[in-house]
Short mmCIF file of C-alpha atoms in Angstrom, two decimals:
data_model
loop_
_atom_site.label_atom_id
_atom_site.label_comp_id
_atom_site.label_asym_id
_atom_site.label_seq_id
_atom_site.Cartn_x
_atom_site.Cartn_y
_atom_site.Cartn_z
CA ARG A 13 -39.61 25.53 4.65
CA GLU A 14 -42.20 22.83 4.72
CA LEU A 15 -42.04 22.50 1.07
CA GLU A 16 -38.02 21.82 1.30
CA LEU A 17 -38.60 19.46 4.10
CA ASN A 18 -41.36 17.57 1.99
CA THR A 19 -39.19 17.22 -1.00
CA THR A 20 -36.15 16.04 1.24
CA LEU A 21 -38.31 13.36 2.70
CA ARG A 22 -39.71 12.37 -0.95
CA GLU A 23 -36.03 12.09 -1.99
CA LEU A 24 -35.13 10.04 0.95
CA VAL A 25 -37.66 7.48 0.31
CA ILE A 26 -36.85 6.98 -3.21
CA TYR A 27 -33.14 6.67 -2.49
CA ILE A 28 -33.86 4.07 0.14
CA VAL A 29 -35.62 2.07 -2.66
CA PHE A 30 -32.67 2.53 -4.86
CA LEU A 31 -30.02 1.76 -1.93
CA THR A 32 -32.22 -1.67 -1.13
CA ASP A 33 -31.85 -2.59 -4.92
CA LEU A 34 -28.16 -1.73 -4.68
CA CYS A 35 -27.46 -3.96 -1.54
CA ILE A 36 -29.63 -7.10 -2.72
CA LEU A 37 -27.62 -6.75 -6.41
CA THR A 38 -24.22 -6.49 -4.18
CA PHE A 39 -24.75 -9.03 -1.55
CA GLY A 40 -26.27 -11.34 -4.09
CA MET A 41 -23.01 -11.68 -6.06
CA VAL A 42 -20.92 -13.12 -3.24
CA SER A 43 -21.56 -15.78 -0.76
CA THR A 44 -19.77 -17.52 1.97
CA ASP A 45 -18.88 -20.54 -0.47
CA MET A 46 -16.66 -18.10 -1.94
CA PHE A 47 -14.55 -18.13 1.29
CA TYR A 48 -14.61 -21.88 1.87
CA LEU A 49 -13.63 -22.60 -1.46
CA ASN A 50 -10.38 -20.52 -1.37
CA LYS A 51 -10.06 -22.05 1.94
CA VAL A 52 -9.76 -25.32 1.22
CA MET A 53 -8.07 -24.76 -1.97
CA SER A 54 -5.25 -22.81 0.07
CA HIS A 55 -5.26 -25.65 2.65
CA LEU A 56 -4.30 -28.12 -0.19
CA PHE A 57 -1.83 -26.16 -2.11
CA LEU A 58 -0.27 -23.89 0.24
CA GLU A 59 0.07 -25.77 3.64
CA PRO A 60 2.39 -28.70 4.10
CA SER A 61 0.50 -32.06 4.93
CA SER A 62 1.35 -33.08 8.62
CA SER A 63 2.30 -36.52 7.64
CA GLU A 64 5.16 -35.11 5.28
CA ASN A 65 8.07 -33.16 5.76
CA ASN A 66 7.15 -29.60 6.66
CA ARG A 67 9.59 -28.24 4.05
CA SER A 68 7.20 -29.79 1.27
CA GLY A 69 4.49 -26.95 1.39
CA PHE A 70 4.45 -24.02 -1.07
CA ARG A 71 4.91 -21.43 1.43
CA SER A 72 7.98 -23.16 2.68
CA ILE A 73 9.61 -22.81 -0.79
CA GLY A 74 13.28 -21.19 -0.25
CA SER A 75 14.99 -22.08 -3.08
CA ARG A 76 15.15 -23.84 -6.59
CA ALA A 77 15.49 -27.33 -5.16
CA ASP A 78 12.38 -26.61 -2.76
CA PHE A 79 10.38 -25.71 -5.77
CA TRP A 80 11.01 -28.93 -7.77
CA ARG A 81 10.16 -30.89 -4.50
CA PHE A 82 6.91 -29.17 -4.29
CA ALA A 83 6.12 -29.11 -7.90
CA GLU A 84 6.76 -33.36 -7.93
CA GLY A 85 5.00 -33.70 -4.88
CA PRO A 86 2.16 -31.73 -3.13
CA LEU A 87 1.29 -30.03 -6.49
CA LEU A 88 0.99 -33.30 -8.37
CA ASP A 89 -0.97 -34.95 -5.41
CA GLY A 90 -3.38 -31.71 -5.26
CA LEU A 91 -3.99 -31.69 -9.11
CA TYR A 92 -4.60 -35.54 -9.86
CA TRP A 93 -7.32 -37.02 -7.63
CA ASP A 94 -7.81 -40.52 -9.14
CA LYS A 95 -8.28 -42.56 -6.20
CA TRP A 96 -10.97 -42.73 -3.58
CA TYR A 97 -10.26 -42.36 -0.02
CA ASN A 98 -10.04 -46.04 0.41
CA ASN A 99 -7.49 -46.34 -2.46
CA MET A 100 -10.31 -47.46 -4.82
CA THR A 101 -9.72 -46.06 -8.40
CA LEU A 102 -12.30 -43.54 -9.29
CA THR A 103 -14.07 -43.68 -12.55
CA LEU A 104 -12.93 -40.75 -14.37
CA GLN A 105 -15.05 -38.97 -17.40
CA ASN A 106 -12.98 -37.64 -20.05
CA ASN A 107 -9.82 -38.43 -18.10
CA SER A 108 -10.55 -35.43 -16.06
CA SER A 109 -9.62 -34.64 -12.24
CA HIS A 110 -12.12 -33.56 -9.64
CA ILE A 111 -10.13 -31.84 -6.49
CA TYR A 112 -11.61 -32.72 -3.50
CA TYR A 113 -13.74 -35.12 -5.72
CA GLU A 114 -15.97 -32.08 -6.10
CA ASN A 115 -13.92 -29.35 -8.18
CA LEU A 116 -13.49 -30.41 -11.69
CA LEU A 117 -9.86 -29.29 -13.03
CA LEU A 118 -10.46 -27.43 -16.29
CA GLY A 119 -8.15 -28.39 -18.95
CA VAL A 120 -4.79 -28.76 -17.45
CA ALA A 121 -1.87 -26.89 -15.27
CA GLN A 122 0.51 -24.46 -16.78
CA ILE A 123 3.95 -23.30 -15.44
CA ARG A 124 5.48 -20.35 -16.80
CA GLN A 125 8.69 -18.98 -15.91
CA LEU A 126 10.52 -15.31 -16.76
CA LYS A 127 14.09 -14.82 -16.92
CA VAL A 128 16.57 -11.79 -17.65
CA ARG A 129 19.70 -11.97 -19.85
CA ASN A 130 23.36 -12.48 -18.49
CA ASN A 131 25.53 -9.39 -18.16
CA THR A 132 22.39 -7.41 -17.52
CA CYS A 133 24.17 -5.48 -14.56
CA SER A 134 27.64 -3.92 -13.92
CA ILE A 135 30.43 -5.60 -12.11
CA TYR A 136 33.12 -3.42 -10.33
CA PRO A 137 36.34 -3.91 -12.05
CA TYR A 138 37.96 -5.32 -8.85
CA PHE A 139 35.75 -8.44 -9.15
CA HIS A 140 36.45 -9.27 -12.80
CA THR A 141 38.63 -12.07 -12.34
CA PHE A 142 36.34 -13.58 -9.67
CA LEU A 143 33.03 -13.01 -11.57
CA GLU A 144 32.06 -13.56 -14.88
CA ASP A 145 28.16 -13.85 -15.07
CA CYS A 146 25.70 -10.76 -13.63
CA TYR A 147 21.86 -11.29 -13.70
CA SER A 148 20.23 -8.07 -12.79
CA GLU A 149 16.70 -8.16 -11.32
CA TYR A 150 13.77 -8.43 -13.46
CA ARG A 151 13.10 -5.60 -16.13
CA TYR A 152 11.27 -5.78 -19.09
CA ARG A 153 14.17 -4.61 -21.11
CA ALA A 154 16.39 -7.30 -19.47
CA GLU A 155 14.31 -10.06 -20.33
CA ASP A 156 15.51 -13.25 -21.89
CA ARG A 157 13.63 -14.38 -24.98
CA SER A 158 16.38 -16.26 -26.69
CA ASP A 159 15.95 -20.41 -26.89
CA PHE A 160 17.95 -22.39 -24.62
CA GLY A 161 18.36 -26.02 -23.52
CA LEU A 162 16.68 -28.63 -25.50
CA SER A 163 15.44 -25.99 -27.93
CA ASN A 164 13.29 -28.50 -30.09
CA GLU A 165 10.60 -28.45 -27.57
CA SER A 166 8.05 -25.52 -26.99
CA GLU A 167 9.06 -25.24 -23.08
CA TRP A 168 12.82 -24.27 -24.23
CA LYS A 169 11.38 -21.38 -26.59
CA TYR A 170 10.09 -17.95 -25.80
CA SER A 171 6.36 -17.56 -26.28
CA SER A 172 5.07 -13.71 -26.55
CA ALA A 173 2.95 -11.98 -24.07
CA SER A 174 -1.21 -12.39 -24.77
CA SER A 175 -2.89 -9.19 -25.38
CA LEU A 176 -5.72 -10.42 -23.11
CA SER A 177 -3.81 -11.21 -19.98
CA PRO A 178 -2.77 -8.65 -17.40
CA TRP A 179 0.70 -8.06 -16.20
CA TYR A 180 1.44 -9.34 -12.62
CA TRP A 181 2.80 -6.88 -10.08
CA GLY A 182 5.00 -9.20 -7.71
CA SER A 183 7.03 -8.62 -4.47
CA MET A 184 9.98 -7.74 -6.46
CA GLY A 185 8.63 -6.41 -9.83
CA LEU A 186 6.38 -5.94 -12.65
CA TYR A 187 6.25 -9.21 -14.72
CA SER A 188 5.04 -9.31 -18.30
CA SER A 189 2.41 -12.07 -19.53
CA GLY A 190 4.90 -13.97 -21.74
CA GLY A 191 7.64 -16.36 -20.95
CA TYR A 192 8.75 -20.02 -21.21
CA MET A 193 5.76 -22.06 -20.59
CA PHE A 194 4.47 -25.72 -20.88
CA THR A 195 1.54 -27.52 -19.71
CA LEU A 196 1.29 -30.67 -17.47
CA PRO A 197 -0.24 -33.75 -19.26
CA LYS A 198 -3.77 -35.46 -18.18
CA SER A 199 -2.10 -38.18 -16.33
CA LYS A 200 -0.39 -37.75 -13.04
CA GLN A 201 2.44 -40.39 -13.91
CA GLU A 202 3.23 -38.22 -17.24
CA SER A 203 3.51 -34.84 -15.29
CA MET A 204 5.88 -36.41 -13.05
CA GLU A 205 8.06 -37.89 -15.71
CA LYS A 206 7.88 -34.34 -17.49
CA LEU A 207 8.60 -32.54 -14.31
CA VAL A 208 11.51 -34.87 -13.67
CA PHE A 209 13.03 -34.36 -17.04
CA LEU A 210 12.78 -30.55 -17.10
CA ARG A 211 14.83 -30.63 -13.64
CA GLN A 212 17.45 -32.92 -14.86
CA ASN A 213 17.88 -30.65 -17.98
CA SER A 214 18.07 -27.33 -15.76
CA TRP A 215 14.83 -25.81 -16.97
CA LEU A 216 15.42 -23.24 -14.22
CA THR A 217 18.60 -21.26 -14.40
CA ARG A 218 20.47 -18.48 -12.69
CA GLY A 219 18.55 -16.26 -14.89
CA THR A 220 15.37 -17.10 -13.77
CA ARG A 221 13.43 -14.55 -11.81
CA VAL A 222 10.00 -15.78 -11.41
CA VAL A 223 7.61 -18.81 -11.94
CA PHE A 224 3.91 -19.00 -12.26
CA ILE A 225 1.69 -21.81 -11.61
CA ASP A 226 -1.74 -21.31 -13.19
CA PHE A 227 -4.80 -23.93 -13.23
CA SER A 228 -8.54 -23.34 -12.81
CA THR A 229 -11.47 -25.37 -11.42
CA TYR A 230 -15.43 -25.44 -11.74
CA ASN A 231 -17.77 -26.47 -8.93
CA ALA A 232 -21.21 -27.19 -10.46
CA ASN A 233 -22.65 -27.73 -7.02
CA ILE A 234 -22.29 -24.10 -5.87
CA ASN A 235 -21.37 -22.67 -9.49
CA LEU A 236 -18.14 -21.18 -8.70
CA PHE A 237 -14.94 -21.07 -10.74
CA CYS A 238 -11.64 -21.07 -8.60
CA ILE A 239 -8.82 -19.43 -10.49
CA ILE A 240 -5.43 -20.17 -8.83
CA LYS A 241 -2.14 -18.69 -9.27
CA LEU A 242 1.02 -19.92 -7.44
CA VAL A 243 4.01 -17.49 -8.03
CA VAL A 244 7.83 -17.91 -7.01
CA GLU A 245 9.96 -15.23 -7.36
CA PHE A 246 13.74 -15.66 -7.42
CA PRO A 247 15.43 -12.32 -6.80
CA ALA A 248 18.74 -11.28 -7.75
CA THR A 249 19.61 -11.57 -3.81
CA GLY A 250 19.13 -15.47 -4.42
CA GLY A 251 16.43 -17.73 -2.56
CA ALA A 252 12.86 -17.55 -3.39
CA LEU A 253 9.79 -15.39 -1.98
CA THR A 254 6.25 -17.24 -2.63
CA SER A 255 3.00 -15.40 -3.16
CA SER A 256 -0.52 -16.92 -4.13
CA HIS A 257 -3.84 -15.56 -5.74
CA ILE A 258 -6.88 -17.77 -5.34
CA TYR A 259 -9.95 -16.17 -6.53
CA SER A 260 -13.60 -17.69 -6.21
CA VAL A 261 -15.90 -15.81 -8.61
CA LYS A 262 -19.29 -16.62 -10.24
CA LEU A 263 -18.83 -16.29 -13.83
CA LEU A 264 -22.00 -17.96 -15.02
CA ARG A 265 -24.41 -15.26 -13.88
CA TYR A 266 -27.81 -16.38 -14.91
CA ILE A 267 -28.84 -20.02 -13.98
CA THR A 268 -31.26 -20.21 -11.11
CA TYR A 269 -34.44 -18.34 -10.45
CA TYR A 270 -32.64 -16.23 -7.79
CA ASP A 271 -30.09 -15.33 -10.27
CA TYR A 272 -32.72 -13.88 -12.95
CA PHE A 273 -34.22 -11.81 -9.67
CA LEU A 274 -30.80 -10.40 -9.46
CA ALA A 275 -30.98 -9.88 -13.06
CA SER A 276 -34.31 -7.61 -12.70
CA CYS A 277 -32.08 -5.66 -9.85
CA GLU A 278 -29.34 -4.78 -12.36
CA ILE A 279 -32.09 -3.42 -14.79
CA THR A 280 -33.89 -1.40 -11.92
CA PHE A 281 -30.25 -0.09 -10.96
CA CYS A 282 -29.46 0.74 -14.45
CA LEU A 283 -32.96 2.73 -14.53
CA PHE A 284 -32.36 4.43 -11.19
CA ILE A 285 -28.52 5.65 -12.52
CA ILE A 286 -30.38 6.95 -15.69
CA ILE A 287 -32.95 8.94 -13.87
CA PHE A 288 -30.31 10.30 -11.56
CA ILE A 289 -28.13 11.36 -14.57
CA ILE A 290 -31.19 13.58 -15.62
CA GLN A 291 -31.65 15.01 -12.18
CA GLU A 292 -27.95 15.86 -12.01
CA ALA A 293 -28.05 17.40 -15.48
CA ILE A 294 -31.06 19.42 -14.81
CA LYS A 295 -29.53 20.71 -11.50
CA MET A 296 -26.36 21.58 -13.66
CA VAL A 297 -28.32 23.74 -15.97
CA LYS A 298 -29.99 25.55 -13.56
CA LEU A 299 -27.33 26.30 -10.88
CA LYS A 300 -24.39 26.53 -13.43
CA LYS A 301 -21.51 27.35 -11.09
CA GLU A 302 -23.20 27.22 -7.98
CA TYR A 303 -23.78 23.52 -8.37
CA PHE A 304 -20.03 22.80 -7.99
CA ARG A 305 -19.56 24.50 -4.92
CA SER A 306 -21.80 22.09 -2.71
CA ALA A 307 -19.62 18.83 -1.60
CA TRP A 308 -23.00 16.64 -1.65
CA ASN A 309 -23.14 17.42 -5.35
CA TRP A 310 -19.55 16.30 -6.03
CA LEU A 311 -20.56 12.92 -4.10
CA ASP A 312 -23.77 12.60 -6.43
CA LEU A 313 -20.93 12.84 -9.40
CA LEU A 314 -18.43 10.37 -7.95
CA LEU A 315 -21.29 7.99 -6.98
CA LEU A 316 -22.79 8.34 -10.83
CA VAL A 317 -19.30 7.75 -12.26
CA VAL A 318 -18.49 4.78 -10.18
CA SER A 319 -21.98 3.26 -11.08
CA ILE A 320 -21.59 4.15 -15.02
CA LEU A 321 -18.17 2.26 -14.91
CA ALA A 322 -19.58 -0.73 -12.77
CA ILE A 323 -22.30 -0.91 -15.35
CA ALA A 324 -19.63 -1.19 -18.17
CA PHE A 325 -17.39 -3.47 -16.45
CA ASN A 326 -20.48 -5.82 -16.00
CA ILE A 327 -21.39 -5.60 -19.53
CA TYR A 328 -18.00 -6.02 -20.81
CA ARG A 329 -17.21 -9.10 -18.46
CA THR A 330 -20.65 -10.92 -19.58
CA VAL A 331 -19.74 -10.26 -23.15
CA GLU A 332 -16.13 -11.86 -22.90
CA VAL A 333 -17.30 -14.70 -20.96
CA SER A 334 -20.21 -15.71 -23.38
CA LEU A 335 -17.50 -15.26 -26.01
CA LEU A 336 -14.60 -17.10 -24.41
CA MET A 337 -16.22 -19.65 -22.53
CA GLU A 338 -16.48 -22.37 -25.29
CA GLU A 339 -13.31 -21.35 -26.80
CA LEU A 340 -11.49 -22.09 -23.54
CA LEU A 341 -13.14 -25.41 -22.94
CA SER A 342 -12.85 -26.62 -26.46
CA ASP A 343 -9.55 -28.76 -25.99
CA ALA A 344 -9.05 -30.75 -22.65
CA HIS A 345 -5.35 -31.00 -23.23
CA VAL A 346 -4.77 -27.25 -23.16
CA TYR A 347 -4.43 -24.64 -20.30
CA PRO A 348 -7.51 -22.38 -20.20
CA ASP A 349 -6.80 -18.84 -19.25
CA PHE A 350 -9.79 -17.95 -17.00
CA TYR A 351 -7.32 -15.49 -15.01
CA PHE A 352 -8.27 -12.76 -17.39
CA LEU A 353 -12.22 -13.34 -16.93
CA ALA A 354 -11.49 -13.68 -12.98
CA PHE A 355 -9.59 -10.23 -13.25
CA TRP A 356 -12.51 -8.46 -14.74
CA GLN A 357 -14.75 -10.28 -12.43
CA VAL A 358 -12.60 -8.85 -9.22
CA LEU A 359 -12.39 -5.41 -10.69
CA TYR A 360 -16.29 -5.34 -11.06
CA ASN A 361 -16.48 -6.55 -7.47
CA ASN A 362 -14.24 -3.94 -6.05
CA MET A 363 -16.01 -1.48 -8.28
CA ILE A 364 -19.51 -2.36 -6.51
CA ALA A 365 -17.95 -2.30 -3.27
CA VAL A 366 -16.77 1.19 -3.80
CA ASN A 367 -20.17 1.89 -5.21
CA ILE A 368 -22.16 0.89 -2.36
CA PHE A 369 -19.75 2.69 0.35
CA PHE A 370 -20.53 6.05 -1.45
CA ALA A 371 -24.16 5.31 -1.74
CA TRP A 372 -24.57 4.74 2.43
CA ILE A 373 -22.44 8.06 2.80
CA LYS A 374 -24.98 9.72 0.85
CA ILE A 375 -27.56 9.11 3.26
CA PHE A 376 -26.23 11.99 5.31
CA LYS A 377 -27.17 14.39 2.84
CA TYR A 378 -31.20 13.58 3.49
CA VAL A 379 -30.86 13.35 7.38
CA SER A 380 -28.66 16.56 7.59
CA PHE A 381 -31.95 18.48 8.68
CA ASN A 382 -31.57 16.21 12.05
CA LYS A 383 -30.13 18.87 14.87
CA THR A 384 -27.30 16.29 15.81
CA MET A 385 -26.21 15.81 12.15
CA MET A 386 -26.42 19.52 11.45
CA GLN A 387 -23.80 20.16 14.47
CA LEU A 388 -21.90 17.41 13.21
CA SER A 389 -21.45 18.75 9.58
CA SER A 390 -21.23 22.39 10.85
CA THR A 391 -18.46 21.29 13.13
CA LEU A 392 -16.59 19.82 10.64
CA SER A 393 -16.98 22.68 7.97
CA ARG A 394 -15.89 25.24 10.68
CA CYS A 395 -12.71 23.50 11.58
CA ALA A 396 -11.75 22.71 8.27
CA LYS A 397 -9.12 25.48 7.80
CA ASP A 398 -7.56 24.62 11.40
CA ILE A 399 -7.48 20.93 10.57
CA ILE A 400 -5.60 21.62 7.22
CA GLY A 401 -3.14 23.66 9.22
CA PHE A 402 -2.52 20.86 12.00
CA ALA A 403 -2.07 18.25 8.95
CA ILE A 404 0.71 20.11 7.37
CA MET A 405 2.39 20.18 10.55
CA PHE A 406 1.63 16.35 11.50
CA PHE A 407 2.67 15.01 8.37
CA ILE A 408 6.02 17.02 8.17
CA ILE A 409 6.55 15.21 11.63
CA PHE A 410 5.18 12.09 10.71
CA PHE A 411 7.22 11.47 7.46
CA ALA A 412 10.35 12.92 9.11
CA TYR A 413 10.09 10.00 11.55
CA ALA A 414 9.23 7.58 8.68
CA GLN A 415 12.71 8.23 6.88
CA LEU A 416 14.43 8.01 10.05
CA GLY A 417 12.92 4.78 10.62
CA TYR A 418 13.68 3.29 7.05
CA LEU A 419 17.12 4.55 7.09
CA VAL A 420 18.00 3.26 10.69
CA PHE A 421 16.06 0.02 10.97
CA GLY A 422 15.22 -0.79 7.18
CA SER A 423 18.10 -3.42 6.30
CA GLN A 424 16.96 -5.24 9.78
CA VAL A 425 13.25 -4.95 10.71
CA GLU A 426 10.46 -5.98 8.16
CA GLU A 427 8.28 -3.43 9.15
CA PHE A 428 10.79 -0.76 8.03
CA SER A 429 12.02 -2.47 4.89
CA THR A 430 10.12 -0.04 2.65
CA PHE A 431 9.06 3.50 2.87
CA GLN A 432 5.47 2.42 2.62
CA ASN A 433 5.80 0.07 5.25
CA CYS A 434 7.23 2.43 7.64
CA ILE A 435 3.91 4.85 7.26
CA PHE A 436 1.89 1.96 8.03
CA THR A 437 4.26 0.77 11.15
CA GLN A 438 3.74 4.39 12.38
CA PHE A 439 0.11 4.16 12.36
CA ARG A 440 0.04 1.24 14.06
CA ILE A 441 2.26 2.54 16.66
CA VAL A 442 -0.10 5.24 17.32
CA LEU A 443 -3.05 2.36 17.72
CA GLY A 444 -0.48 0.59 20.05
CA ASP A 445 0.00 -2.37 17.95
CA PHE A 446 3.82 -2.63 18.05
CA ASN A 447 6.75 -4.79 18.73
CA PHE A 448 9.30 -2.61 20.42
CA GLU A 449 11.76 -5.45 20.85
CA THR A 450 12.48 -5.68 16.95
CA ILE A 451 13.66 -1.90 16.69
CA GLU A 452 15.73 -2.30 20.13
CA ALA A 453 17.62 -5.37 18.57
CA ALA A 454 18.30 -3.64 15.39
CA ASN A 455 19.73 -0.37 17.16
CA ARG A 456 20.01 -0.30 20.97
CA ILE A 457 20.48 3.36 20.93
CA LEU A 458 18.27 4.85 18.12
CA GLY A 459 15.68 2.16 18.77
CA PRO A 460 14.55 3.62 22.02
CA ILE A 461 15.11 7.11 21.30
CA TYR A 462 12.97 6.75 17.95
CA PHE A 463 10.28 4.89 19.79
CA ILE A 464 9.85 7.17 23.02
CA THR A 465 10.13 10.73 21.25
CA PHE A 466 7.72 9.54 18.26
CA VAL A 467 5.11 8.63 20.93
CA PHE A 468 5.85 11.57 23.00
CA PHE A 469 5.51 13.91 19.93
CA VAL A 470 2.89 12.11 17.97
CA PHE A 471 0.91 10.45 20.24
CA PHE A 472 0.83 12.66 23.55
CA ILE A 473 1.11 16.29 21.83
CA LEU A 474 -0.27 16.31 18.01
CA LEU A 475 -3.14 13.99 18.62
CA ASN A 476 -4.36 15.96 21.63
CA MET A 477 -4.17 19.43 19.61
CA PHE A 478 -6.29 17.41 17.14
CA LEU A 479 -8.84 16.59 19.60
CA ALA A 480 -8.44 19.99 21.27
CA ILE A 481 -9.40 21.70 17.51
CA ILE A 482 -12.63 19.55 17.03
CA ASN A 483 -13.64 19.67 20.75
CA ASP A 484 -13.39 23.71 20.93
CA THR A 485 -15.27 24.15 17.63
CA TYR A 486 -18.08 21.58 18.61
CA SER A 487 -18.68 23.52 21.64
CA GLU A 488 -18.97 26.77 19.65
CA VAL A 489 -21.28 25.27 17.19
CA LYS A 490 -23.46 23.70 20.10
CA ALA A 491 -23.91 26.94 21.56
CA ASP A 492 -24.94 28.69 18.61
CA PHE A 493 -27.38 26.07 17.85
CA GLU A 494 -29.14 26.46 21.14
CA VAL A 495 -30.64 29.78 19.77
CA ILE A 496 -31.82 28.26 16.44
CA PRO A 497 -35.27 26.79 16.66
CA SER A 498 -35.30 23.32 16.13
CA GLN A 499 -36.85 21.71 12.83
CA GLU A 500 -37.72 18.39 14.33
CA LEU A 501 -41.10 19.45 15.43
CA GLN A 502 -41.82 20.45 11.96
CA ILE A 503 -40.82 17.18 10.75
CA ARG A 504 -43.14 15.55 13.16
CA ASP A 505 -46.11 17.60 12.15
CA LEU A 506 -45.28 16.90 8.62
CA PHE A 507 -45.21 13.01 9.34
CA THR A 508 -48.48 13.25 10.92
CA GLN A 509 -49.99 15.02 7.92
#
């Protein structure tokens, strides 16, 4: 037993060194500057100016006319900064715009739309005399790729999807990376003329289902790229839905001395992962099938898999940045597609975040010799079968209420507009965060009945049953542990030695 405790404590010390290295590596990639850069960009492009009409902001777009009003007003005002605050003309290098005087606009902005073909949906025979055109919701097979309008210009011709650019998952569909696209000129006046020309010649049609506005900036003060994608969806119902993605990412990783220190932490992390892989392989050979019966071994495997994926993502992203950076910035009159690089950088950040989450959870493996921790783990393992049986009963009732809410309130209340929203809304009801008036207004009879019965059965009965199962099991485990001699005195003696 003393040898086992000695080994566990030695492994814990080594693991704390690994965890410290991982924390330095992870938190060194993010900074508060990312949040503030996102905030100032969203304030500039998404929120309307107080001195102007409130309908001029991006989030207030509700029709095609609103889109043109935003594009010709706030969008151009935000993209082209050619004057100082006292209306003095700035001296521009290479005719480049500096948003907020600090963020260099890389290349030019690009606007892209996707359309669907006419007669892509079925009209009921009674309405054939009233309706001739029919444009369905966006589907890849229904996409319109034919030339239209003034087809001698590139913005009226379909451009195929790039193999690098990922598809976009919007509110109303999954959109491909092709479409009809054009770039804005370097000067504000020429951009205004181009937008007015396209508006007057109906570049947006009834078949238009989505418009993307893409541009990228670089702030040398904090070494951050900001990649901005503004999306306006025009669903088959009419109107418009807006969404936006603003990513502040550090694509150029190794510039300062601190960056090289982080690079050394990355190398150390890779060495730790190699050592852990060898350890797990030896353990698998020794234990064979017994290895897979331990939950901690499964957690070790999961941590290794996520770490290997994170390392692969990092290497791929670093190589792609070095290969594409010069090519993207070679022509100042072309839109540089940094969204692809930002997409992989965000994936890498997410992978590292999941990695550090599992790494912290693994600490429980090394402190499990503590009496309190052993009681907790024994309680969870002993009541697992009872909890599984309870979970089946709980989710049958939970999903039954979710379907009832979706069918009764789905067309009236936003919180019940999709089945997924119903599930999240019901969890919010359990936590006490819910607006009762909305469902009462949607249905004065079924609304109160749904709410009262759901709270009664789920909150008052089922959740208390769940707590009773854990409470009774914990009492049994605690009584059993009173008889077992504690290992904590031995650990104290071991530390003393």
